């Protein structure tokens, strides 16, 4: 509420005759760190945008977001050219968008102004849940950067760059996450200062996790990991203690349309959705089977579930291998600093029975 009030999001006014204000509700979430611990508790006021009428309460909703491919390419450039990668987060980003339409909303629960219970909120700025909120926020961010001399990449409209002093600085914008690429830390800090003057920002320092992808940097390479995301999926759906599988799919299995009653259709769809993001981000090895299984989300049967469970078990063996590899690397680094150990410490051989 402090952010909303400080931002001048609305003004309390008389309800116009015949006006049916948009409702709102509080949404409470726990933001987790990659290791599963709680980073912070979030309260978000969300407008019930599903009651908005097109052509009256909103006209356009389109807002671009950076492609995952773009982020991977930029990280690849950072690794090969020695660029620093820093990250910032825009606090309550959507609240910065300025509305073009006149929208009235009910006063939020717990914050109804005493003595003005019959009045409504006339929205002056965008709010989470509104149909046009993403579009208005992107427009605001775009105008702010272009007015400061940043150019927009014509292929991906969420990538901005500015040249100066023989070197350029690159910004990649994903809803309210911002990646900043530059060889010079001083210039990165200047960009951070500029953004903080225009928006309420959180400086996350050197980029560590972006879109549930962990970045691990060693000299001239950056490794993208989602083992923590895999573990989160396995825990959520109860497969963390399941027996591992050597491959994600049995090629001899012929999947057909289920003609019986669907089995756990909602959970099946939720798992497929989680796996689709994983496949598109860092795990192309499961792309084929996820694509195949996603054809049966409307009515999954026993065969489809068995095939899906095999994918989950396959991910769990690889998760164990990844954990072991991280531990081995830590031990190697530990030994590197021991004076009695012969240098260089040889590469560590990892043995596993995984067919991939």
Coordinates of C-alpha atoms in Angstrom, one line a residue:
X1 CA 0.0 0.0 0.0
X2 CA 2.9 2.3 0.7
X3 CA 4.1 1.7 -2.9
X4 CA 0.6 2.3 -4.3
X5 CA 0.1 5.5 -2.4
X6 CA 3.6 6.9 -3.1
X7 CA 3.0 6.2 -6.8
X8 CA -0.2 8.1 -6.9
X9 CA -2.0 5.0 -8.3
X10 CA -5.5 6.3 -7.7
X11 CA -7.6 9.0 -6.2
X12 CA -10.8 8.3 -4.1
X13 CA -13.8 9.9 -5.8
X14 CA -17.6 9.8 -6.0
X15 CA -18.9 6.9 -7.9
X16 CA -20.3 8.1 -11.3
X17 CA -23.9 7.3 -12.1
X18 CA -24.3 3.9 -13.8
X19 CA -20.7 3.0 -13.2
X20 CA -19.8 -0.6 -12.3
X21 CA -16.3 -0.4 -10.8
X22 CA -13.8 -3.1 -11.3
X23 CA -13.3 -5.3 -8.2
X24 CA -9.9 -6.1 -6.6
X25 CA -8.4 -8.6 -4.2
X26 CA -5.2 -9.2 -2.2
X27 CA -2.9 -12.0 -3.4
X28 CA -0.3 -13.3 -0.9
X29 CA 2.8 -15.2 -2.0
X30 CA 6.1 -16.5 -0.7
X31 CA 9.1 -15.7 -2.9
X32 CA 11.7 -18.5 -2.6
X33 CA 15.4 -18.6 -3.1
X34 CA 17.0 -21.3 -5.4
X35 CA 17.7 -23.4 -2.3
X36 CA 14.0 -23.4 -1.3
X37 CA 14.3 -21.0 1.7
X38 CA 11.9 -18.0 1.9
X39 CA 13.4 -14.8 0.6
X40 CA 10.4 -12.6 1.4
X41 CA 6.6 -12.5 1.8
X42 CA 4.7 -10.6 -0.9
X43 CA 1.3 -8.9 -0.8
X44 CA -0.1 -7.8 -4.1
X45 CA -3.3 -5.9 -4.8
X46 CA -4.8 -7.3 -8.0
X47 CA -7.6 -5.8 -10.0
X48 CA -10.2 -8.2 -11.3
X49 CA -9.4 -7.4 -14.9
X50 CA -11.6 -10.2 -16.2
X51 CA -14.6 -7.9 -15.6
X52 CA -13.2 -5.2 -18.0
X53 CA -15.0 -4.6 -21.2
X54 CA -13.0 -4.4 -24.4
X55 CA -13.4 -1.1 -26.3
X56 CA -14.5 0.6 -23.1
X57 CA -12.1 -0.2 -20.3
X58 CA -9.2 -1.3 -22.5
X59 CA -8.3 -1.3 -26.2
X60 CA -4.9 -3.0 -26.6
X61 CA -3.1 -5.4 -24.4
X62 CA 0.0 -6.5 -26.4
X63 CA 3.4 -6.2 -24.6
X64 CA 6.6 -7.8 -25.8
X65 CA 8.9 -9.8 -23.6
X66 CA 12.5 -10.9 -24.3
X67 CA 12.9 -14.4 -25.8
X68 CA 14.8 -17.0 -23.8
X69 CA 16.9 -17.4 -27.0
X70 CA 17.9 -13.7 -26.7
X71 CA 18.9 -14.1 -23.1
X72 CA 21.0 -17.2 -23.9
X73 CA 22.7 -15.3 -26.8
X74 CA 23.5 -12.3 -24.6
X75 CA 24.9 -14.6 -21.9
X76 CA 27.0 -16.3 -24.5
X77 CA 28.4 -12.9 -25.7
X78 CA 29.1 -12.0 -22.1
X79 CA 31.1 -15.2 -21.6
X80 CA 33.1 -14.8 -24.8
X81 CA 33.7 -11.1 -24.5
X82 CA 34.3 -10.9 -20.8
X83 CA 31.2 -8.8 -20.1
X84 CA 30.0 -8.2 -16.5
X85 CA 26.4 -9.2 -16.0
X86 CA 24.4 -7.4 -13.4
X87 CA 20.7 -7.7 -12.5
X88 CA 18.1 -5.3 -11.2
X89 CA 14.5 -5.8 -10.3
X90 CA 11.7 -3.2 -10.6
X91 CA 9.6 -3.2 -7.5
X92 CA 5.9 -3.1 -8.3
X93 CA 6.8 -2.5 -12.0
X94 CA 3.2 -2.5 -13.4
X95 CA 2.3 0.4 -11.0
X96 CA 4.5 2.7 -13.2
X97 CA 2.3 2.4 -16.3
X98 CA 0.1 5.4 -17.0
X99 CA -3.5 4.7 -18.0
X100 CA -5.2 6.2 -21.1
X101 CA -8.6 4.9 -20.2
X102 CA -10.8 6.0 -17.3
X103 CA -11.3 3.1 -14.9
X104 CA -13.0 3.0 -11.5
X105 CA -12.2 0.3 -8.9
X106 CA -13.6 -0.7 -5.5
X107 CA -11.6 0.4 -2.5
X108 CA -9.3 -2.5 -1.4
X109 CA -10.2 -4.6 1.6
X110 CA -8.7 -3.3 4.8
X111 CA -8.0 0.1 3.4
X112 CA -11.4 1.6 2.8
X113 CA -11.2 5.3 3.8
X114 CA -13.2 6.0 6.9
X115 CA -16.2 8.2 6.2
X116 CA -15.9 7.6 2.4
X117 CA -17.1 4.0 2.3
X118 CA -19.4 4.7 -0.7
X119 CA -16.7 6.2 -2.9
X120 CA -14.5 4.4 -5.5
X121 CA -10.9 4.6 -6.7
X122 CA -10.3 6.4 -9.9
X123 CA -7.2 4.7 -11.3
X124 CA -4.5 7.1 -12.5
X125 CA -1.8 4.5 -12.9
X126 CA -1.8 0.9 -14.0
X127 CA -2.4 -1.9 -11.5
X128 CA -1.7 -5.7 -11.6
X129 CA -4.6 -7.6 -13.1
X130 CA -5.7 -4.9 -15.5
X131 CA -5.8 -6.1 -19.1
X132 CA -3.6 -3.3 -20.4
X133 CA -1.2 -3.3 -17.4
X134 CA 1.7 -5.1 -19.2
X135 CA 1.4 -2.9 -22.3
X136 CA 1.3 0.4 -20.3
X137 CA 4.3 -0.6 -18.2
X138 CA 6.4 -1.6 -21.2
X139 CA 5.5 1.7 -22.9
X140 CA 6.6 3.7 -19.8
X141 CA 10.0 1.8 -19.6
X142 CA 10.6 2.2 -23.3
X143 CA 10.0 5.9 -23.3
X144 CA 12.3 6.3 -20.3
X145 CA 15.2 4.5 -21.9
X146 CA 14.8 5.9 -25.4
X147 CA 14.7 9.5 -24.0
X148 CA 18.0 8.8 -22.4
X149 CA 19.7 7.8 -25.7
X150 CA 19.2 4.1 -25.6
X151 CA 18.4 2.4 -29.0
X152 CA 15.9 -0.4 -29.3
X153 CA 17.0 -3.7 -31.0
X154 CA 14.7 -4.1 -34.0
X155 CA 14.6 -7.9 -33.7
X156 CA 13.9 -8.1 -30.0
X157 CA 12.1 -5.0 -28.7
X158 CA 13.2 -5.8 -25.1
X159 CA 16.9 -5.3 -25.8
X160 CA 18.4 -1.8 -25.5
X161 CA 21.9 -0.6 -26.1
X162 CA 23.8 2.7 -25.9
X163 CA 27.3 3.4 -27.2
X164 CA 29.8 5.7 -25.5
X165 CA 33.5 5.9 -25.0
X166 CA 34.2 3.2 -27.6
X167 CA 32.1 0.6 -25.6
X168 CA 28.4 0.0 -25.4
X169 CA 26.1 -1.1 -22.6
X170 CA 23.3 -3.5 -23.2
X171 CA 20.0 -3.9 -21.3
X172 CA 17.7 -6.9 -21.5
X173 CA 14.3 -6.3 -20.1
X174 CA 11.9 -9.2 -19.1
X175 CA 8.7 -7.8 -17.5
X176 CA 10.3 -6.4 -14.3
X177 CA 13.7 -8.1 -14.4
X178 CA 16.6 -6.2 -16.1
X179 CA 20.0 -7.7 -17.1
X180 CA 22.8 -5.1 -17.7
X181 CA 25.9 -6.1 -19.8
X182 CA 29.1 -4.1 -19.9
X183 CA 32.9 -4.6 -19.3
X184 CA 33.1 -1.5 -17.1
X185 CA 31.5 -1.7 -13.6
X186 CA 31.5 2.1 -13.4
X187 CA 29.2 2.4 -16.4
X188 CA 26.9 -0.3 -15.0
X189 CA 26.6 1.6 -11.8
X190 CA 25.7 4.8 -13.8
X191 CA 22.9 2.9 -15.6
X192 CA 21.7 1.5 -12.2
X193 CA 21.7 5.0 -10.8
X194 CA 19.7 6.3 -13.8
X195 CA 17.1 3.5 -13.5
X196 CA 16.8 4.1 -9.7
X197 CA 16.1 7.8 -10.3
X198 CA 13.1 6.8 -12.6
X199 CA 11.7 3.7 -10.9
X200 CA 11.7 2.0 -7.5
X201 CA 14.5 -0.5 -8.1
X202 CA 16.2 -3.3 -6.3
X203 CA 19.9 -3.9 -7.1
X204 CA 20.6 -7.6 -7.2
X205 CA 24.3 -7.2 -8.0
X206 CA 26.0 -9.8 -10.2
X207 CA 23.3 -11.8 -11.9
X208 CA 22.7 -15.1 -10.1
X209 CA 19.2 -16.3 -11.0
X210 CA 17.1 -15.2 -13.9
X211 CA 13.7 -16.7 -14.7
X212 CA 14.4 -19.8 -12.6
X213 CA 17.7 -20.3 -14.3
X214 CA 20.8 -20.3 -12.2
X215 CA 24.0 -18.7 -13.7
X216 CA 27.3 -20.1 -12.7
X217 CA 30.3 -18.2 -14.1
X218 CA 33.9 -19.6 -14.3
X219 CA 36.4 -17.6 -16.2
X220 CA 35.2 -17.3 -19.8
X221 CA 32.2 -19.5 -19.6
X222 CA 28.7 -19.3 -18.1
X223 CA 26.7 -22.4 -17.2
X224 CA 22.9 -22.3 -17.1
X225 CA 21.4 -24.7 -14.5
X226 CA 17.9 -25.5 -13.5
X227 CA 18.6 -28.3 -11.1
X228 CA 16.9 -26.3 -8.3
X229 CA 13.8 -25.9 -10.5
X230 CA 13.8 -29.6 -11.3
X231 CA 14.0 -30.4 -7.6
X232 CA 11.1 -28.0 -7.0
X233 CA 8.9 -29.8 -9.6
X234 CA 9.8 -33.2 -8.2
X235 CA 8.9 -32.1 -4.6
X236 CA 5.7 -30.4 -5.7
X237 CA 4.3 -33.5 -7.5
X238 CA 5.8 -36.1 -5.2
X239 CA 8.5 -37.7 -7.3
X240 CA 11.5 -36.7 -5.3
X241 CA 11.9 -40.2 -3.8
X242 CA 11.0 -42.2 -7.0
X243 CA 13.2 -44.7 -8.7
X244 CA 15.3 -43.1 -11.5
X245 CA 14.9 -43.9 -15.2
X246 CA 17.8 -44.1 -17.7
X247 CA 15.9 -42.4 -20.5
X248 CA 13.0 -40.0 -20.7
X249 CA 10.9 -42.1 -23.1
X250 CA 10.3 -45.7 -24.1
X251 CA 10.3 -45.7 -28.0
X252 CA 8.3 -49.0 -28.0
X253 CA 5.4 -47.3 -26.3
X254 CA 2.6 -46.4 -28.6
X255 CA 0.4 -43.6 -27.1
X256 CA -3.2 -43.4 -28.3
X257 CA -6.1 -41.1 -27.5
X258 CA -7.7 -42.1 -24.2
X259 CA -11.3 -43.1 -24.6
X260 CA -12.0 -43.6 -20.9
X261 CA -12.5 -41.1 -18.1
X262 CA -9.5 -38.8 -17.7
X263 CA -7.1 -39.5 -14.8
X264 CA -6.0 -36.4 -12.8
X265 CA -6.3 -34.1 -15.8
X266 CA -5.5 -30.9 -13.8
X267 CA -2.3 -32.3 -12.3
X268 CA -1.2 -33.8 -15.6
X269 CA -1.6 -30.4 -17.2
X270 CA 0.4 -28.7 -14.4
X271 CA 3.3 -31.1 -14.8
X272 CA 3.3 -30.7 -18.5
X273 CA 3.4 -26.9 -18.2
X274 CA 6.4 -27.1 -15.8
X275 CA 8.2 -29.5 -18.1
X276 CA 7.6 -27.3 -21.2
X277 CA 9.3 -24.4 -19.6
X278 CA 12.2 -26.6 -18.5
X279 CA 12.5 -28.1 -22.0
X280 CA 12.5 -24.7 -23.7
X281 CA 15.0 -23.1 -21.2
X282 CA 17.8 -25.6 -20.5
X283 CA 16.7 -29.2 -21.1
X284 CA 16.2 -29.9 -24.8
X285 CA 16.7 -33.6 -24.1
X286 CA 13.1 -33.9 -22.9
X287 CA 11.6 -31.7 -25.7
X288 CA 10.4 -34.6 -27.8
X289 CA 8.6 -36.5 -25.1
X290 CA 7.1 -33.4 -23.5
X291 CA 5.8 -32.3 -27.0
X292 CA 4.3 -35.8 -27.5
X293 CA 2.7 -36.0 -24.0
X294 CA 1.3 -32.5 -24.3
X295 CA -1.1 -33.7 -27.0
X296 CA -3.1 -35.6 -24.4
X297 CA -3.6 -32.9 -21.7
X298 CA -7.3 -32.7 -22.2
X299 CA -7.9 -36.4 -21.4
X300 CA -4.9 -38.3 -20.1
X301 CA -5.1 -42.0 -19.4
X302 CA -3.0 -44.6 -17.5
X303 CA -0.5 -45.0 -20.4
X304 CA 0.1 -41.2 -20.6
X305 CA 0.6 -41.0 -16.9
X306 CA 3.1 -43.8 -17.0
X307 CA 5.1 -42.1 -19.7
X308 CA 4.9 -38.8 -17.8
X309 CA 6.2 -40.4 -14.7
X310 CA 9.1 -41.9 -16.6
X311 CA 10.1 -38.3 -17.6
X312 CA 10.0 -37.3 -13.9
X313 CA 12.1 -40.3 -12.9
X314 CA 14.6 -39.5 -15.7
X315 CA 15.0 -35.9 -14.4
X316 CA 15.7 -37.3 -10.8
X317 CA 18.7 -39.3 -11.8
X318 CA 20.2 -36.4 -13.7
X319 CA 19.5 -34.2 -10.7
X320 CA 21.5 -36.6 -8.5
X321 CA 24.3 -36.5 -11.0
X322 CA 24.3 -32.7 -11.1
X323 CA 24.4 -32.6 -7.3
X324 CA 27.4 -35.0 -7.3
X325 CA 29.2 -32.9 -9.9
X326 CA 28.8 -29.7 -7.9
X327 CA 30.2 -31.5 -4.8
X328 CA 33.1 -32.8 -6.8
X329 CA 34.0 -29.4 -8.1
X330 CA 33.9 -28.0 -4.6
X331 CA 36.2 -30.7 -3.4
X332 CA 38.6 -30.0 -6.3
X333 CA 38.7 -26.3 -5.4
X334 CA 39.3 -27.2 -1.8
X335 CA 42.3 -29.4 -2.7
X336 CA 43.7 -26.7 -5.1
X337 CA 44.4 -24.5 -2.0
X338 CA 46.1 -27.3 0.0
X339 CA 49.9 -26.9 -0.2
X340 CA 50.6 -30.7 0.1
X341 CA 48.4 -31.7 -2.8
X342 CA 50.2 -32.0 -6.2
X343 CA 49.2 -29.4 -8.8
X344 CA 47.3 -29.2 -11.0
X345 CA 44.6 -31.4 -9.5
X346 CA 43.5 -33.8 -12.3
X347 CA 40.0 -33.8 -13.7
X348 CA 37.5 -35.8 -11.7
X349 CA 35.9 -38.8 -13.5
X350 CA 32.2 -39.1 -12.8
X351 CA 30.7 -42.6 -13.3
X352 CA 27.0 -43.1 -13.9
X353 CA 24.6 -45.5 -15.6
X354 CA 22.6 -42.8 -17.4
X355 CA 22.3 -43.7 -21.1
X356 CA 22.2 -40.1 -22.3

